[in-house]
Each structure stands twice: as C-alpha cells, then as structure tokens.
Coordinates of C-alpha atoms and ligand atoms in Angstrom, one line a residue:
M1 CA 123.3 109.9 85.7
Q2 CA 125.2 107.5 87.7
K3 CA 125.3 109.9 90.3
V4 CA 121.3 109.9 90.6
L5 CA 121.0 106.0 90.2
D6 CA 123.8 104.9 93.3
Y7 CA 121.4 107.9 95.4
L8 CA 118.7 106.1 95.3
K9 CA 120.4 103.1 95.8
K10 CA 122.0 103.5 99.7
N11 CA 118.6 105.8 100.5
E12 CA 116.3 103.9 100.2
A13 CA 116.3 102.4 103.9
R14 CA 115.0 106.1 104.9
F15 CA 112.5 107.0 101.7
V16 CA 110.8 103.9 103.3
A17 CA 111.1 105.2 106.4
D18 CA 109.5 108.8 105.2
L19 CA 106.5 107.0 103.3
C20 CA 106.4 105.1 107.0
E21 CA 105.6 108.9 108.7
Y22 CA 103.5 110.1 105.5
V23 CA 100.8 107.5 105.7
R24 CA 100.5 107.9 109.5
F25 CA 98.7 111.0 108.1
P26 CA 94.6 109.9 107.9
S27 CA 94.2 112.6 105.3
V28 CA 90.5 111.5 104.1
S29 CA 89.3 113.8 101.9
A30 CA 85.6 112.4 102.3
Q31 CA 85.2 113.0 106.1
P32 CA 84.8 116.7 107.9
Q33 CA 87.0 115.2 110.9
H34 CA 89.6 114.8 109.3
S35 CA 90.2 118.3 108.1
K36 CA 93.5 119.1 110.7
D37 CA 95.2 115.1 109.8
L38 CA 95.0 117.1 106.1
R39 CA 96.8 120.3 107.1
N40 CA 99.2 118.8 109.6
C41 CA 100.3 116.1 106.1
A42 CA 100.0 119.1 104.1
D43 CA 102.8 120.5 106.3
W44 CA 105.0 117.2 106.6
L45 CA 105.7 118.0 103.5
V46 CA 106.1 121.2 102.7
K47 CA 108.8 120.8 105.4
R48 CA 110.1 117.3 103.4
C49 CA 110.6 119.2 100.0
R50 CA 112.0 122.4 101.4
K51 CA 114.7 119.4 103.0
V52 CA 114.9 118.5 99.1
G53 CA 116.1 121.5 98.3
L54 CA 112.3 123.0 97.1
T55 CA 110.9 126.3 97.0
T56 CA 108.6 125.7 97.8
E57 CA 104.5 126.8 99.5
L58 CA 101.1 126.1 101.0
C59 CA 99.1 127.6 98.9
P60 CA 95.5 128.2 100.5
T61 CA 92.4 127.3 98.7
D62 CA 88.3 127.5 99.6
G63 CA 89.8 123.1 100.5
N64 CA 92.4 122.0 101.3
P65 CA 95.7 123.7 100.9
V66 CA 98.2 123.4 97.2
I67 CA 101.1 122.7 97.7
I68 CA 103.4 124.2 94.8
A69 CA 107.6 123.4 95.2
N70 CA 109.5 124.4 92.3
T71 CA 113.5 123.6 92.2
P72 CA 116.0 125.7 91.9
R73 CA 115.8 127.3 88.1
D74 CA 119.9 129.8 89.7
Q75 CA 123.1 127.9 88.8
T76 CA 122.2 125.9 86.0
S77 CA 121.2 128.7 83.8
A78 CA 123.7 131.3 84.4
S79 CA 125.9 129.1 82.5
R80 CA 123.7 127.7 79.9
S81 CA 122.6 130.9 78.8
Y82 CA 124.5 130.4 75.9
L83 CA 120.9 127.2 75.7
A84 CA 117.2 128.1 75.5
A85 CA 115.5 127.8 78.3
K86 CA 115.7 124.1 80.0
P87 CA 111.9 123.0 79.6
R88 CA 108.9 123.3 82.8
Y89 CA 106.9 119.8 83.5
L90 CA 104.6 120.0 86.3
I91 CA 104.0 116.8 88.9
Y92 CA 100.9 116.6 89.9
G93 CA 100.1 114.1 92.8
H94 CA 97.6 114.4 96.2
Y95 CA 98.3 114.2 99.5
D96 CA 94.7 113.0 100.2
V97 CA 93.1 109.3 100.7
Q98 CA 89.8 107.6 100.0
P99 CA 88.1 106.5 103.9
A100 CA 89.7 103.5 105.0
E101 CA 86.3 102.0 106.0
P102 CA 85.3 99.3 106.3
F103 CA 88.1 99.3 109.8
Q104 CA 87.5 95.5 110.5
L105 CA 88.3 94.4 107.4
W106 CA 92.5 95.5 107.7
K107 CA 94.6 93.1 109.0
T108 CA 96.9 96.2 111.0
P109 CA 95.5 99.6 111.1
P110 CA 94.7 101.5 108.0
F111 CA 97.2 104.8 109.0
E112 CA 99.0 102.1 111.0
P113 CA 101.6 101.4 107.9
R114 CA 103.2 97.8 108.2
R115 CA 106.0 96.0 106.0
Q116 CA 105.4 92.7 104.5
G117 CA 108.3 91.6 102.6
R118 CA 108.4 94.2 99.4
S119 CA 105.3 95.2 100.7
L120 CA 104.2 98.5 103.0
F121 CA 100.7 98.1 103.7
A122 CA 98.9 101.4 104.7
R123 CA 96.0 103.7 103.0
G124 CA 97.7 106.3 100.4
A125 CA 100.7 104.4 100.8
S126 CA 99.8 103.9 96.5
D127 CA 97.3 106.3 96.2
N128 CA 98.6 108.6 96.1
K129 CA 100.5 108.8 98.5
G130 CA 104.3 106.0 97.5
Q131 CA 103.5 107.5 93.8
H132 CA 104.5 111.8 93.8
L133 CA 106.7 110.3 97.1
A134 CA 108.9 108.4 94.0
H135 CA 109.0 111.8 92.3
L136 CA 110.1 113.9 95.2
N137 CA 113.0 110.9 96.2
A138 CA 113.7 111.3 91.9
V139 CA 114.4 114.6 92.0
E140 CA 116.3 114.8 95.9
A141 CA 119.1 112.9 94.1
Y142 CA 119.6 115.0 91.3
L143 CA 119.6 117.9 94.3
K144 CA 122.0 116.3 96.5
T145 CA 124.7 114.5 94.1
G146 CA 125.2 118.5 92.0
T147 CA 123.2 116.5 88.6
D148 CA 122.2 118.9 86.2
L149 CA 118.4 118.7 86.5
P150 CA 117.8 118.7 82.6
C151 CA 113.9 120.1 82.9
D152 CA 112.9 122.6 85.3
L153 CA 110.5 121.3 87.5
A154 CA 107.3 122.0 90.0
F155 CA 104.8 120.0 92.5
L156 CA 102.0 120.8 92.6
I157 CA 100.4 118.6 95.0
E158 CA 96.8 119.0 96.0
G159 CA 93.7 117.3 98.8
E160 CA 91.6 116.7 97.7
E161 CA 91.3 114.4 94.4
E162 CA 89.8 112.3 95.9
V163 CA 86.2 114.4 96.2
G164 CA 87.1 115.2 93.2
S165 CA 89.4 118.1 92.8
A166 CA 86.6 121.6 93.2
N167 CA 89.6 124.1 94.0
L168 CA 92.5 123.3 91.6
T169 CA 90.4 124.5 88.9
T170 CA 89.6 127.9 90.5
F171 CA 93.5 127.2 91.9
L172 CA 95.2 126.3 88.6
S173 CA 92.9 129.1 86.3
R174 CA 94.2 131.6 89.8
N175 CA 97.9 130.8 89.2
R176 CA 98.0 129.8 85.7
E177 CA 101.3 132.3 85.1
R178 CA 103.4 130.7 87.9
L179 CA 101.6 127.5 86.3
K180 CA 103.1 128.1 82.7
C181 CA 105.0 124.5 81.5
D182 CA 105.0 122.3 79.1
G183 CA 103.4 119.8 80.1
I184 CA 102.6 117.5 83.2
V185 CA 103.0 114.1 84.6
I186 CA 101.4 112.5 86.6
S187 CA 102.2 108.6 89.0
D188 CA 98.9 108.0 89.7
T189 CA 96.8 105.0 87.5
G190 CA 97.6 101.7 86.9
I191 CA 101.3 99.6 86.3
I192 CA 100.0 95.8 84.6
G193 CA 103.1 94.6 86.6
P194 CA 108.0 94.8 87.2
K195 CA 107.2 93.0 83.4
H196 CA 105.0 95.3 82.0
P197 CA 105.8 98.7 82.8
T198 CA 102.8 101.1 81.8
L199 CA 102.0 104.3 80.1
T200 CA 97.9 105.3 80.3
H201 CA 96.8 107.2 77.1
A202 CA 92.6 107.2 78.7
L203 CA 91.2 107.8 81.6
R204 CA 87.5 107.1 81.6
G205 CA 85.5 110.8 83.1
I206 CA 83.5 110.7 85.8
C207 CA 80.2 112.2 87.4
A208 CA 78.4 111.8 90.4
I209 CA 74.7 111.5 92.0
E210 CA 73.4 111.4 95.3
V211 CA 69.3 110.1 95.0
K212 CA 67.4 109.6 98.1
L213 CA 63.7 109.1 98.3
Y214 CA 61.5 110.1 101.5
G215 CA 58.6 108.5 102.5
P216 CA 57.2 108.7 105.9
S217 CA 57.5 111.3 108.6
R218 CA 59.5 108.7 110.5
D219 CA 60.1 105.6 110.9
L220 CA 57.0 103.4 111.8
H221 CA 55.9 100.0 112.9
S222 CA 56.2 97.7 109.9
G223 CA 53.9 95.3 111.7
I224 CA 50.9 98.7 112.7
F225 CA 51.0 101.1 109.1
G226 CA 52.6 98.4 106.7
G227 CA 50.5 97.1 103.7
T228 CA 49.6 101.6 103.1
V229 CA 52.6 103.5 103.0
E230 CA 55.0 102.7 100.0
N231 CA 58.6 101.4 101.4
P232 CA 60.7 104.0 100.7
A233 CA 63.4 101.2 100.3
M234 CA 61.5 99.0 98.2
A235 CA 60.8 102.2 96.0
L236 CA 64.6 102.9 95.4
C237 CA 65.3 99.8 95.1
Q238 CA 62.7 98.8 92.2
L239 CA 64.1 102.7 91.2
L240 CA 67.3 101.1 90.6
G241 CA 66.7 98.3 89.4
Q242 CA 65.1 100.1 87.0
L243 CA 68.9 102.2 85.5
R244 CA 70.9 99.0 83.2
D245 CA 69.4 95.6 82.1
K246 CA 70.7 92.0 82.4
N247 CA 73.3 92.2 79.8
G248 CA 74.7 95.3 81.3
R249 CA 73.6 98.1 79.0
V250 CA 72.1 100.9 80.7
K251 CA 68.7 102.1 80.4
I252 CA 68.7 105.5 80.3
P253 CA 67.7 107.6 77.3
G254 CA 70.4 109.2 75.5
F255 CA 72.6 107.9 77.7
Y256 CA 74.7 106.7 75.0
D257 CA 74.3 109.3 72.5
Q258 CA 78.0 110.8 72.5
V259 CA 79.8 107.5 73.0
V260 CA 82.6 107.3 70.2
P261 CA 82.4 103.6 68.8
L262 CA 85.5 101.8 69.3
S263 CA 87.7 101.4 66.0
S264 CA 88.8 98.3 64.9
E265 CA 92.9 99.6 65.9
N266 CA 91.2 100.0 69.7
R267 CA 89.9 97.2 69.2
K268 CA 92.5 94.7 68.4
Q269 CA 95.0 97.2 70.8
L270 CA 92.8 96.5 73.6
A271 CA 93.1 92.7 72.9
R272 CA 96.5 93.0 73.1
H273 CA 96.7 93.6 77.5
P274 CA 97.7 90.4 79.2
F275 CA 94.4 88.9 80.5
N276 CA 93.2 86.3 81.8
E277 CA 89.7 85.2 82.6
T278 CA 90.1 83.0 85.4
H279 CA 92.0 84.5 87.3
Y280 CA 91.1 87.5 87.0
K281 CA 88.0 86.3 88.4
K282 CA 89.2 84.2 91.4
F283 CA 91.1 87.7 91.8
L284 CA 88.3 89.6 92.1
G285 CA 86.3 86.8 94.1
V286 CA 83.9 86.3 91.7
P287 CA 81.3 83.8 90.4
K288 CA 81.4 84.3 87.2
L289 CA 82.2 88.0 85.5
F290 CA 80.1 90.8 84.2
G291 CA 79.7 93.4 81.6
E292 CA 78.6 94.7 79.0
R293 CA 77.7 92.3 76.0
G294 CA 79.4 92.4 73.0
F295 CA 82.9 94.1 74.6
S296 CA 85.5 91.5 75.7
P297 CA 86.8 93.1 79.7
V298 CA 89.4 95.1 79.2
E299 CA 87.2 96.7 76.4
Q300 CA 84.1 97.3 79.9
R301 CA 86.7 98.4 82.4
S302 CA 88.7 101.3 80.6
A303 CA 86.4 101.8 77.6
R304 CA 82.8 102.2 77.8
P305 CA 80.7 103.6 79.9
T306 CA 79.1 102.6 83.3
L307 CA 76.3 103.0 85.7
E308 CA 77.3 102.0 89.8
I309 CA 76.2 101.7 92.9
N310 CA 78.6 102.8 94.9
G311 CA 76.9 103.2 98.3
L312 CA 73.0 102.7 99.0
T313 CA 71.5 103.7 102.9
S314 CA 67.9 102.6 104.3
G315 CA 66.6 101.3 107.5
Y316 CA 68.5 99.6 110.4
Q317 CA 72.0 98.7 109.7
G318 CA 72.6 97.8 113.2
D319 CA 72.3 93.6 115.2
G320 CA 69.3 91.6 115.0
S321 CA 66.2 93.1 114.2
K322 CA 63.8 95.9 114.2
T323 CA 60.3 95.9 111.8
I324 CA 59.9 99.3 110.6
I325 CA 59.9 101.1 107.8
P326 CA 62.3 103.5 107.3
A327 CA 61.5 107.5 106.7
W328 CA 64.0 107.8 104.0
A329 CA 66.9 105.3 101.7
S330 CA 69.5 106.7 99.6
A331 CA 72.5 106.0 97.2
K332 CA 75.3 107.4 96.0
L333 CA 75.9 106.8 92.2
T334 CA 78.9 106.9 90.1
M335 CA 78.3 107.1 86.1
R336 CA 82.5 106.2 84.5
L337 CA 82.6 108.6 81.1
V338 CA 83.6 107.4 77.6
P339 CA 84.8 110.3 74.7
N340 CA 82.7 112.5 74.1
Q341 CA 80.5 112.1 77.2
T342 CA 80.2 115.2 79.5
P343 CA 79.5 114.7 83.0
R344 CA 77.0 117.5 83.4
Q345 CA 75.1 115.6 80.3
I346 CA 75.4 113.0 82.0
S347 CA 74.3 114.4 85.5
K348 CA 70.9 115.4 83.3
L349 CA 70.2 112.7 81.1
V350 CA 70.3 110.9 85.0
R351 CA 68.1 113.2 87.1
E352 CA 65.3 113.6 84.6
Y353 CA 65.1 109.8 84.2
L354 CA 65.1 109.3 88.0
R355 CA 62.5 111.6 88.3
K356 CA 60.6 110.6 85.8
I357 CA 60.4 106.8 86.8
C358 CA 60.0 107.7 91.1
P359 CA 56.3 106.9 91.6
P360 CA 54.1 109.4 93.5
T361 CA 54.6 108.1 96.6
V362 CA 57.8 108.6 97.8
R363 CA 59.8 112.5 97.7
I364 CA 63.0 111.7 95.4
E365 CA 65.6 114.8 95.8
I366 CA 68.7 114.2 93.4
Q367 CA 71.7 115.5 94.5
E368 CA 74.8 117.0 91.9
G369 CA 78.3 115.5 93.1
H370 CA 80.9 116.3 91.6
G371 CA 82.9 115.5 87.8
G372 CA 85.1 114.9 85.6
E373 CA 85.7 114.6 81.3
P374 CA 87.0 111.5 80.3
Y375 CA 91.1 111.7 78.9
F376 CA 91.9 110.0 75.4
V377 CA 96.5 111.1 73.9
A378 CA 97.6 109.7 71.6
P379 CA 100.6 108.1 72.3
D380 CA 103.2 108.6 69.8
G381 CA 103.9 112.5 70.5
A382 CA 107.2 112.9 72.2
Q383 CA 106.2 113.6 75.5
A384 CA 104.8 109.7 75.5
Q385 CA 107.6 108.3 73.9
A386 CA 110.3 109.7 75.9
G387 CA 108.0 108.2 78.8
L388 CA 107.6 105.3 77.2
R389 CA 111.9 105.3 76.8
A390 CA 112.5 105.9 80.6
L391 CA 109.7 103.3 81.4
K392 CA 112.5 100.5 79.3
S393 CA 115.4 101.8 81.1
A394 CA 114.2 102.0 85.0
F395 CA 112.4 98.4 84.5
G396 CA 114.4 96.8 81.4
C397 CA 111.3 95.4 79.7
D398 CA 109.4 97.2 77.3
P399 CA 106.3 98.6 78.4
V400 CA 102.4 99.0 77.4
L401 CA 99.6 101.1 77.2
M402 CA 97.1 101.7 78.4
R403 CA 93.9 103.1 78.4
E404 CA 92.6 102.9 82.7
G405 CA 88.3 103.1 83.9
G406 CA 90.3 105.2 87.2
S407 CA 89.8 109.1 86.3
I408 CA 91.4 111.6 87.4
P409 CA 89.6 114.6 86.7
I410 CA 92.1 117.5 86.9
V411 CA 94.2 116.6 83.5
N412 CA 91.1 118.3 81.6
D413 CA 92.2 121.1 83.5
F414 CA 95.5 121.3 82.8
K415 CA 94.6 121.2 79.1
K416 CA 92.4 123.9 78.6
I417 CA 93.9 125.7 81.4
L418 CA 97.4 125.6 81.0
G419 CA 97.2 124.1 77.6
V420 CA 99.3 121.2 78.2
D421 CA 98.6 117.0 77.8
T422 CA 100.2 115.3 80.7
L423 CA 101.9 112.0 81.1
L424 CA 100.7 109.5 82.8
L425 CA 103.1 106.5 83.9
G426 CA 101.7 105.0 87.1
L427 CA 103.3 102.9 89.6
A428 CA 99.9 101.0 90.8
L429 CA 99.5 97.5 90.7
P430 CA 96.1 96.0 90.0
D431 CA 96.3 93.9 93.3
D432 CA 97.5 97.4 95.5
N433 CA 93.5 97.5 96.7
A434 CA 93.2 101.2 96.6
H435 CA 89.9 102.3 97.5
S436 CA 89.6 98.4 99.2
P437 CA 90.8 97.5 102.4
N438 CA 94.8 96.7 103.1
E439 CA 95.9 98.9 100.2
K440 CA 99.8 98.7 100.3
F441 CA 102.2 99.6 98.1
D442 CA 105.2 97.7 95.8
L443 CA 108.5 98.7 97.1
G444 CA 110.3 96.7 94.2
I445 CA 107.8 99.3 92.4
F446 CA 108.5 102.1 95.0
A447 CA 112.2 102.1 94.1
K448 CA 111.5 101.5 89.9
G449 CA 110.1 104.0 90.4
M450 CA 112.6 106.6 91.3
K451 CA 114.6 105.2 88.6
M452 CA 112.1 106.0 86.2
S453 CA 111.9 109.0 86.9
A454 CA 115.4 109.7 86.8
H455 CA 115.8 108.7 83.7
L456 CA 112.3 110.6 82.6
W457 CA 114.1 114.4 82.7
Q458 CA 117.2 113.3 80.6
E459 CA 114.5 112.0 78.3
L460 CA 111.8 114.8 78.7
G461 CA 115.0 117.2 78.4
R462 CA 116.1 116.1 75.0
I463 CA 113.5 116.6 73.0
A464 CA 113.1 119.6 74.3
A465 CA 116.6 120.1 73.4
C466 CA 116.3 118.2 69.6
P467 CA 114.0 121.5 67.0
K468 CA 110.4 121.3 66.2
P469 CA 110.0 119.8 62.9
Q470 CA 108.6 123.1 61.0
Q471 CA 105.3 123.6 60.9
Ligands
BES1 N1 94.4 107.0 91.4 C1 92.9 107.6 91.2 C2 92.4 106.9 89.4 C3 93.3 105.8 88.7 C4 93.5 105.0 89.6 C5 92.8 106.2 87.7 C6 93.3 103.9 88.4 C7 92.5 105.2 86.5 C8 93.7 103.3 87.8 C9 92.4 109.0 91.7 O1 93.2 109.0 93.0 C10 91.1 107.9 92.1 O2 90.4 107.3 93.0 N2 90.0 109.2 91.5 C11 88.9 108.7 91.5 C12 88.5 110.7 90.9 C13 87.1 110.4 91.7 C14 86.3 110.0 93.3 C15 86.5 111.6 91.4 C16 88.2 107.4 91.5 O3 88.2 107.2 89.7 O4 87.6 107.4 91.7
ZN2 ZN1 92.4 107.0 94.9

C-alpha cells in the first residue's frame, strides 16, 4: 500500500495536468452543437484508461458513447486460485458537463482551466471529471507499482448524466452479464469539507417537465392590441404562481401523498450536520432563507420534495425595450423527489394540475422530460462501513453521513438491473460551484480522493474475504 500512496504523491503534478487536458473538452450534453466535443472527450478518456493499463472499450449507444474499462484479471488470479474470486466493483462517472452559460460571469473562459492556489477552475472540474479521475489515478498507482488490487474493477463512464442518462438504462439491461458486480462506487456528490469527509446514503429523485403557453399567432404591438388579448407571459406567471404557497408548500393536489414522513431518528441525524445559517445566507448571497415551513434548512434541501423553475423564457430580452405582446411563454420545471414519490406519478399530477388551471385564453403544451427515483440505503451495511473507514484513513478524521438533495438517477437502475447498492463518496465542496459559473475543483481534495480510493479497494477486499454471516 505504501508504494501506492508514494506513487500518488510523486505523480500529483501530472494528475493535475491530465485533469487540465480533460476539462478542455466542452462536453456539454444538453447542447447538440457539442456532440463532436463529447465524442472527442470520450476518445481522450479511452486513451487515458488504456495508458493506465485497463482493457478499455468505447461502446456506442443511441446517444453519447459509454466507456467500459476493466482492470486486468490475469496475473493475480492464477496465484490466487486457492482463494475465492476477488469481489468486483463498478466505478461510475460521467464525462458530460452542464452548459457553461452565462459566459460573461466566468472570470476566465470555462473550458480553459485556470489554477489559482489549490483550486482548478473549469466547467466539469468537480462535476464530474476530477472526481472520477481521482479513482482512475488510484487504480493507475496499483497497476504501475505492481501492487495486488484486492478487487476487480471496471470503470463505467457515461456522457449523458446531466441530461438524465436516458440511454444508460438500456445499456445496463443489454450488458447485464458483463457488468455483474458486488457494488457500485460513485464520487459525484458533495463533501462537507476536508475535516468532514462525507458518505452520502440518500439522493433525491427528479422529474422534469417543460410547459409552454401559446397566445397570438405572432408577437403583437402591445399598444395596438394590448387590452384585447391574453399575454402568455402574464398567464404563465399566474399559472406558476399557483404551484407553491408562501410557506414553501407545493400546492399541487396529491403532491405529498406518497412522501414518507421524516422519523424523529431521521431528524436527529440531520440535525447533527454542521450548518451555520448566517454563513449559508452570505455564501448564497440571499437576504433571507426561504423554505418549507416546519423543516430545518438541512431537511429542506435534502429530505423534502421541492418544485423549482429552472428557466423562464418569453418576449424580448435584448437591449432597450420592445413593446410587444409575446406570442408564447415557456418554463422549464423540475421537482425533486423523496421516498416514496416516483417521477411518473409526480409528472402526471403536475401536468393534470397545470391543464386544469390554465385559462382558456391561451393554448398549453407540456413536454415531459427526464426522471429518476429517489435513492435511500441504510448506512449500516458492510460496504458503507468499508467506505467510512477508507474516508477516515485518507482524510484523517471521522466521516459524516449525509442525505443529498441532488440526483443521480442511474443509481436506481443499478439496484433494479444489476441488483447492487451504490457507495456515494463525493469530493465536491459546497463552494465548488457545480452547475454555476466559475466551477472549480479543490486539488487538496483531489489528492485525498485518490488516497481514499486506494484505501477503499483494501477495505472492500477485506469485507469480501470475511465469511458472510449465515442467514
Ligand atoms: N453531481 C450531480 C449530482 C449531485 C450533486 C448529487 C451534488 C448530490 C449532490 C450530478 O451531476 C447532477 O447534477 N445530476 C443532475 C441530475 C439530473 C440532470 C437528471 C441533478 O441533480 O440536477
Ligand atoms: Zn451535475
């Protein structure tokens, strides 16, 4: 193990240089003009995995390709034939990134990495390129130092996570045999801080829809026609205004029906999280917090469902003014879900309600978007405990358990299709600006993440070697 850790230390500068190369690809999955960049980015990753010594394949899908890269199973298996086979883990990550807009808010261009102190600024640095590279580097350290890896590992890196992983589900079903494993490891969630390494055991689900209201057949002069026709932008605002009340409760009938209430034990655990309201407010730049009444901010952002407007578009948005009644108005909405809400059920409720309250003066069109169920796994299993030990060894302090508000929809498919749980060992700091301008990755956390990964395979190998208790 010491050889592995020494290798990681010695190669740190090169690992940072590699990450700089990787984030230069504008692999924005939401924008069709970047499809070639996604392909180039995937090709880069294939080369990188092959250099590490992994058996790597670029697998086509109906969307962006998926990369599968396996550790060699050969040399050790012969000498270990007297032992049970090694456990096998899949390390999941995504090479696609969120759009970088608005560009003018970036201090330096989003796809030109900039190092400042211990931070590396670039879109995708933290979400998620830096995080899965940390694992790749740890595996490289094992292979290049000839150290026995206690687990067989396969990287599964996709290019459509930020748009809902629609093609990965089919890919998992079709490749079930070759993806058989004992568990999934993902670093694509948050870490509270270097003194609070974090194991996430729950994620919120998600349900996305887009609603568009059509008014007149073209933009109209608001003086000549204003007063006689509905303004779709106004109608949309009124519609959206009816979705949530001033206490932060979603007003759609049935929205909370399936929600499993937080137990007092849940609430006790969440109350243990380090949280300072003044710092939080200042950090986010808001004059006052807002959330569902009766719940703490930690509960509101991780264990309660929400409805948010992600984008709102209508009319003229250029310089100066243009006096029109716009022909249409649209909004992109997402709902975050908690156990036992499902995207299908919530999407239906929201669509029915919108249609019901839509005035007859406009025509409504609703498009269903991506969806994913919430994820929850009790943190007392052997794999979670191994994860906690690996975090402690790498960071030198006791880890924290967390429920996260973000979503990684594919974790439920891992459970349903491959039958395994996911260990979520995130490395993104709260101020890493994921999905925001000036995203960054902390290089200190990057180095600790590699160490954590190195320890993790030891810990997971160890639990596999222990006989399972008789049922
Ligand atoms: N890395 C995030 C997920 C995340 C971040 C989970 C922080 C927990 C804490 C991931 O890349 C992401 O952004 N997922 C999307 C999913 C969606 C587009 C289907 C999300 O949560 O918005
Ligand atoms: Zn993301």
